[in-house]
Structure formats: C-alpha cells, structure tokens
Amino acid sequence: MAFLHGTRRPKGIRGTRSRGIGLHVSLILGVLISAFPFYWAVIMSTHTSSEIFSYPPKLLPGTHFLENMRSLFDNIDFFGSMFNSVLVAGSVTFLVLLFDSLAAFVFAKFRFPGKNVLFATLMVIFMVPAQLAAIPQFVIMAKLGWIGSMTALIVPAAANAFGIFWMRQYMKSAIHDELLDASRIDGAGFLRQYWHVALPVVRPGLAFLGIFTFMGQWNDYAWPLIALTNPNNVTLQVALSQLNGTHGTTDYGMVMTGALLALIPLLIVFAVGAKQIIGDLGKGAIR
C-alpha cells in the first residue's frame, strides 16, 4: 500500500497539467476561429454567386476558381493595379522605416533645446484623425501638380507620428547609453551610431513597424480613391471596388477571388517580418 501510495501524482502536478491542457484547447479554438474567415474566403472564391447564397451553405471547395479568375482579369487590370500597390506600399514602408527611425533615435538618445515641446506636438498630431487632413492634403497635392500620380500617395505618408513614437519607446529600452558612449570614444559620428549601433539592436521593432506600415498602405482605400483621378492608374483596393456591380448584379465569386489574390503579398510580408522578429528576439535571448 505504501508503494501504491508513493506512485500517486501530487495534486499540484495534476492541477498544472489540467491547466496546461485547458490552455492548449483554448489556443486551438482561438486559432480555428481566427482562421475560419480565411477558409471561408477560399471557399467562396471557388463557387458562383448562386452557390455562395445557397442553403445550406457550401463548406467544401467548388470548381469555379479558374472561371472566377478569368472573369477577374477580364474586368480589371489586376496585375497593373497590384504593381501600383506594391510600388506605393513598398516605397512608403522604406521611407517610414528610414525617417521614423532617424527621428526616434534623436528623440530617444539625444538632448537638444525644445525636445519636449516637439515631442508633445508630435503626440498631438498622433491623436488627430487622418480624415481631417484629407481636404488640406488634396489642396496641397493639387498645387504641387501631383494629383493623379503615385507621388501624391507616397510623399504624404513618408513619415508618421505613430512610427516615431513606437521606435522612440523601443530605442529607449533597447539601446543602452554605454553602447553609444563607447562608439563616441571610437570616433563614431551620428550616422555611424545610427547605422552600426542603433539599427542592429532595434531590428525587431523595425520589422513590426514595416509590417504595420505595409499592411496599412496596402489596404488604404479612401486616399487613393481621392488622389488617383485616372481610373486606369489605381491601386488594387480601388480596382477591386470597381467589381461591385449595380442593381444586385455583383459576381461575389469573382470579388472573393480578387480579395483572396490580394492577400498573397500581405502573407509574404508578414511571414518575412515575423521571421525577422522571432529570429532577432531569439538571438537576443541567447546573448
């Protein structure tokens, strides 16, 4: 009896295992719920509109994906508008990472007159809704002669208050003053400190900001619709909106096919950025 009693697991271990199983079950349910909209988008892209609205709903893939894809390419210049979106989102992401990280580095690690006032002004700008700037921004772009060109989308978004705030907070905790002091002793100037000391340390923060910025620009609809007055020179989101027919004639299978194909660049950017974040955090833990 003593031997059998000794083999019993303590109540604390059983409770810990039960909580672990419950946590894993909750996570699996959360993943399934989060993934269902993507699965449903795939299913709808393989059916016709009549099949999409049939009852009971079809939960298995259909056979009309290639037909919907041909209809999509016949109705809009899909690859041309995708190239425009890649150009705008890629350019804006590069400029935001450059300008925001430079400004954040100055705010986080340097002292200069008016620093607190400038940062407070930045926070006020951060809280102003972007929609309020649409009309003044359009007037400025019109005076510069940029309406209808990609420049009207890229230049106004080349820097933003959120990116500066995010990178400043990240740099304040990630970059130690001792590293900068050592680089100054070695004769490094501002740009060398930024390039060789700051950037290697804050790559996870830059990866997050890059993903966030690219996704925001890729999904932007309102400003490209206003600024790109030429219907043949639009971004992908504006082009996809042209697929909505009138008087209930929308081909939802074709629309969902376009939406599904538009997700591919986002998935690629997210996979690359997430790998960078996880890899750099792992290296930091090892160090």
Coordinates of C-alpha atoms in Angstrom, one line a residue, residues 60-285:
L60 CA -16.2 22.5 -49.4
P61 CA -14.3 23.9 -52.3
G62 CA -16.1 24.2 -55.7
T63 CA -14.9 24.0 -59.3
H64 CA -15.2 27.6 -60.5
F65 CA -12.0 29.2 -59.2
L66 CA -10.3 29.3 -62.7
E67 CA -13.5 30.7 -64.2
N68 CA -13.7 33.4 -61.5
M69 CA -10.1 34.2 -62.0
R70 CA -10.6 34.7 -65.8
S71 CA -13.6 37.0 -65.1
L72 CA -11.5 39.0 -62.6
F73 CA -8.7 39.5 -65.2
D74 CA -11.3 40.5 -67.8
N75 CA -12.9 43.1 -65.7
I76 CA -9.9 44.9 -64.2
D77 CA -6.2 45.3 -64.8
F78 CA -5.4 43.2 -61.8
F79 CA -1.6 42.9 -62.2
G80 CA -1.2 46.6 -63.2
S81 CA -3.1 47.7 -60.1
M82 CA -1.2 45.2 -57.9
F83 CA 2.1 46.7 -59.2
N84 CA 0.8 50.1 -58.3
S85 CA 0.0 48.9 -54.8
V86 CA 3.4 47.2 -54.4
L87 CA 5.1 50.3 -55.6
V88 CA 3.2 52.6 -53.2
A89 CA 3.3 50.3 -50.1
G90 CA 7.0 49.3 -50.6
S91 CA 8.1 52.9 -51.1
V92 CA 6.2 54.2 -48.1
T93 CA 7.4 51.4 -45.9
F94 CA 11.0 52.1 -46.8
L95 CA 10.7 55.8 -46.2
V96 CA 8.8 55.4 -43.0
L97 CA 11.4 53.0 -41.6
L98 CA 14.2 55.4 -42.6
F99 CA 12.7 58.7 -41.4
D100 CA 10.8 57.5 -38.4
S101 CA 13.8 55.5 -37.0
L102 CA 16.1 58.6 -37.5
A103 CA 13.7 60.9 -35.7
A104 CA 13.1 58.3 -33.0
F105 CA 16.8 57.9 -32.4
V106 CA 17.2 61.6 -31.9
F107 CA 14.3 61.8 -29.5
A108 CA 15.3 58.7 -27.5
K109 CA 19.1 59.2 -27.1
F110 CA 20.0 62.9 -27.6
R111 CA 19.3 66.2 -25.8
F112 CA 18.5 69.4 -27.7
P113 CA 16.5 72.6 -27.0
G114 CA 12.8 72.2 -27.5
K115 CA 12.9 68.4 -27.4
N116 CA 9.9 68.0 -25.1
V117 CA 7.8 70.6 -27.0
L118 CA 8.5 68.9 -30.3
F119 CA 7.6 65.5 -28.9
A120 CA 4.4 66.9 -27.3
T121 CA 3.5 68.4 -30.7
L122 CA 4.1 65.0 -32.3
M123 CA 1.7 63.4 -29.9
V124 CA -1.0 65.9 -30.7
I125 CA -0.6 65.2 -34.4
F126 CA -0.8 61.4 -33.5
M127 CA -4.2 62.0 -31.9
V128 CA -5.7 63.9 -34.9
P129 CA -7.8 61.7 -37.2
A130 CA -6.3 61.3 -40.6
Q131 CA -9.7 62.1 -42.2
L132 CA -9.4 65.7 -41.1
A133 CA -6.3 66.2 -43.2
A134 CA -7.8 64.8 -46.4
I135 CA -9.1 68.2 -47.8
P136 CA -6.0 70.3 -47.0
Q137 CA -3.8 67.4 -48.2
F138 CA -5.7 67.3 -51.5
V139 CA -5.3 71.1 -51.9
I140 CA -1.5 70.9 -51.3
M141 CA -1.2 68.0 -53.8
A142 CA -3.2 69.8 -56.4
K143 CA -1.0 73.0 -56.0
L144 CA 2.1 70.8 -56.4
G145 CA 0.6 69.1 -59.5
W146 CA 0.8 65.6 -58.0
I147 CA -2.9 64.7 -58.2
G148 CA -3.2 61.6 -60.3
S149 CA 0.3 60.3 -59.7
M150 CA 1.8 57.9 -57.2
T151 CA 3.8 60.8 -55.7
A152 CA 0.5 62.0 -54.1
L153 CA 0.3 58.7 -52.2
I154 CA 4.0 58.2 -51.3
V155 CA 5.2 61.6 -50.1
P156 CA 2.5 62.5 -47.6
A157 CA 2.9 59.1 -45.9
A158 CA 6.7 59.1 -45.9
A159 CA 6.7 59.7 -42.1
N160 CA 4.1 59.3 -39.4
A161 CA 3.8 60.1 -35.7
F162 CA 3.0 56.6 -34.7
G163 CA 6.2 55.2 -36.2
I164 CA 8.3 57.8 -34.4
F165 CA 6.5 57.2 -31.1
W166 CA 6.8 53.4 -31.4
M167 CA 10.5 53.5 -32.3
R168 CA 11.4 56.0 -29.7
Q169 CA 9.9 53.9 -26.9
Y170 CA 11.6 50.8 -28.3
M171 CA 15.0 52.5 -28.6
K172 CA 14.9 54.0 -25.1
S173 CA 14.9 50.5 -23.6
A174 CA 16.8 48.5 -26.3
I175 CA 19.8 50.8 -26.9
H176 CA 22.0 51.2 -23.8
D177 CA 23.8 54.5 -23.3
E178 CA 27.0 52.6 -22.7
L179 CA 27.0 51.4 -26.3
L180 CA 26.7 55.0 -27.6
D181 CA 29.4 56.3 -25.3
A182 CA 31.7 53.5 -26.5
S183 CA 31.0 54.4 -30.1
R184 CA 31.7 58.1 -29.4
I185 CA 35.0 57.2 -27.8
D186 CA 35.9 55.3 -31.0
G187 CA 35.1 58.4 -33.0
A188 CA 31.7 57.4 -34.5
G189 CA 29.5 60.3 -35.6
F190 CA 25.7 60.5 -35.6
L191 CA 25.2 58.5 -38.8
R192 CA 27.7 55.7 -37.8
Q193 CA 26.0 55.5 -34.4
Y194 CA 22.6 55.2 -36.1
W195 CA 23.7 52.7 -38.7
H196 CA 26.2 50.5 -36.7
V197 CA 24.9 50.7 -33.2
A198 CA 21.2 51.5 -33.2
L199 CA 19.8 49.7 -36.2
P200 CA 21.2 46.2 -35.4
V201 CA 19.7 46.4 -32.0
V202 CA 16.2 47.6 -33.0
R203 CA 15.6 45.3 -36.0
P204 CA 12.6 43.5 -34.3
G205 CA 10.9 46.9 -33.7
L206 CA 11.7 47.9 -37.3
A207 CA 10.2 44.6 -38.6
F208 CA 6.9 45.3 -36.7
L209 CA 6.8 48.8 -38.0
G210 CA 7.4 47.6 -41.5
I211 CA 4.7 45.0 -41.4
F212 CA 2.2 47.5 -39.8
T213 CA 3.1 50.2 -42.4
F214 CA 2.9 47.9 -45.4
M215 CA -0.4 46.5 -44.4
G216 CA -1.9 49.9 -43.8
Q217 CA -0.8 51.2 -47.1
W218 CA -1.8 48.1 -49.0
N219 CA -5.3 48.2 -47.5
D220 CA -5.7 52.0 -47.9
Y221 CA -8.7 52.9 -50.0
A222 CA -10.0 56.4 -49.2
W223 CA -7.0 58.5 -50.1
P224 CA -6.0 56.6 -53.3
L225 CA -9.7 56.9 -54.4
I226 CA -9.4 60.7 -53.9
A227 CA -5.9 61.3 -55.2
L228 CA -5.7 59.0 -58.2
T229 CA -8.1 60.7 -60.6
N230 CA -7.2 58.5 -63.6
P231 CA -9.3 55.3 -63.4
N232 CA -6.6 53.4 -65.3
N233 CA -3.9 54.2 -62.8
V234 CA -5.3 53.0 -59.5
T235 CA -4.2 50.8 -56.6
L236 CA -5.5 47.3 -56.1
Q237 CA -8.1 48.2 -53.4
V238 CA -9.7 50.8 -55.6
A239 CA -9.6 48.4 -58.6
L240 CA -11.3 45.7 -56.6
S241 CA -14.1 48.1 -55.6
Q242 CA -14.9 48.5 -59.3
L243 CA -16.0 44.9 -59.3
N244 CA -19.2 45.8 -57.3
G245 CA -22.0 45.9 -59.9
T246 CA -25.2 47.8 -59.7
H247 CA -28.8 46.6 -59.1
G248 CA -27.6 43.4 -57.4
T249 CA -25.5 42.2 -60.3
T250 CA -22.3 41.7 -58.3
D251 CA -20.4 38.5 -59.0
Y252 CA -19.3 37.6 -55.5
G253 CA -17.3 34.7 -56.6
M254 CA -15.2 36.9 -58.7
V255 CA -14.9 39.6 -56.0
M256 CA -13.8 37.0 -53.4
T257 CA -11.2 35.6 -55.9
G258 CA -9.8 39.1 -56.2
A259 CA -9.7 39.6 -52.5
L260 CA -8.0 36.3 -52.0
L261 CA -5.3 37.0 -54.5
A262 CA -4.8 40.4 -52.9
L263 CA -3.9 38.7 -49.6
I264 CA -0.8 36.9 -51.1
P265 CA 1.6 39.9 -50.8
L266 CA 0.4 40.6 -47.3
L267 CA 1.1 37.0 -46.3
I268 CA 4.6 37.1 -47.8
V269 CA 5.4 40.4 -46.0
F270 CA 4.0 39.1 -42.7
A271 CA 6.0 35.8 -43.0
V272 CA 9.3 37.6 -43.7
G273 CA 8.7 40.2 -41.0
A274 CA 7.6 37.7 -38.4
K275 CA 10.6 35.5 -39.1
Q276 CA 12.9 38.6 -38.6
I277 CA 11.2 39.4 -35.3
I278 CA 11.4 35.9 -33.9
G279 CA 15.0 35.3 -35.1
D280 CA 16.3 38.6 -33.6
L281 CA 14.5 38.0 -30.3
G282 CA 16.0 34.5 -30.1
K283 CA 19.5 35.9 -30.7
G284 CA 19.0 38.4 -28.0
A285 CA 17.9 35.8 -25.6

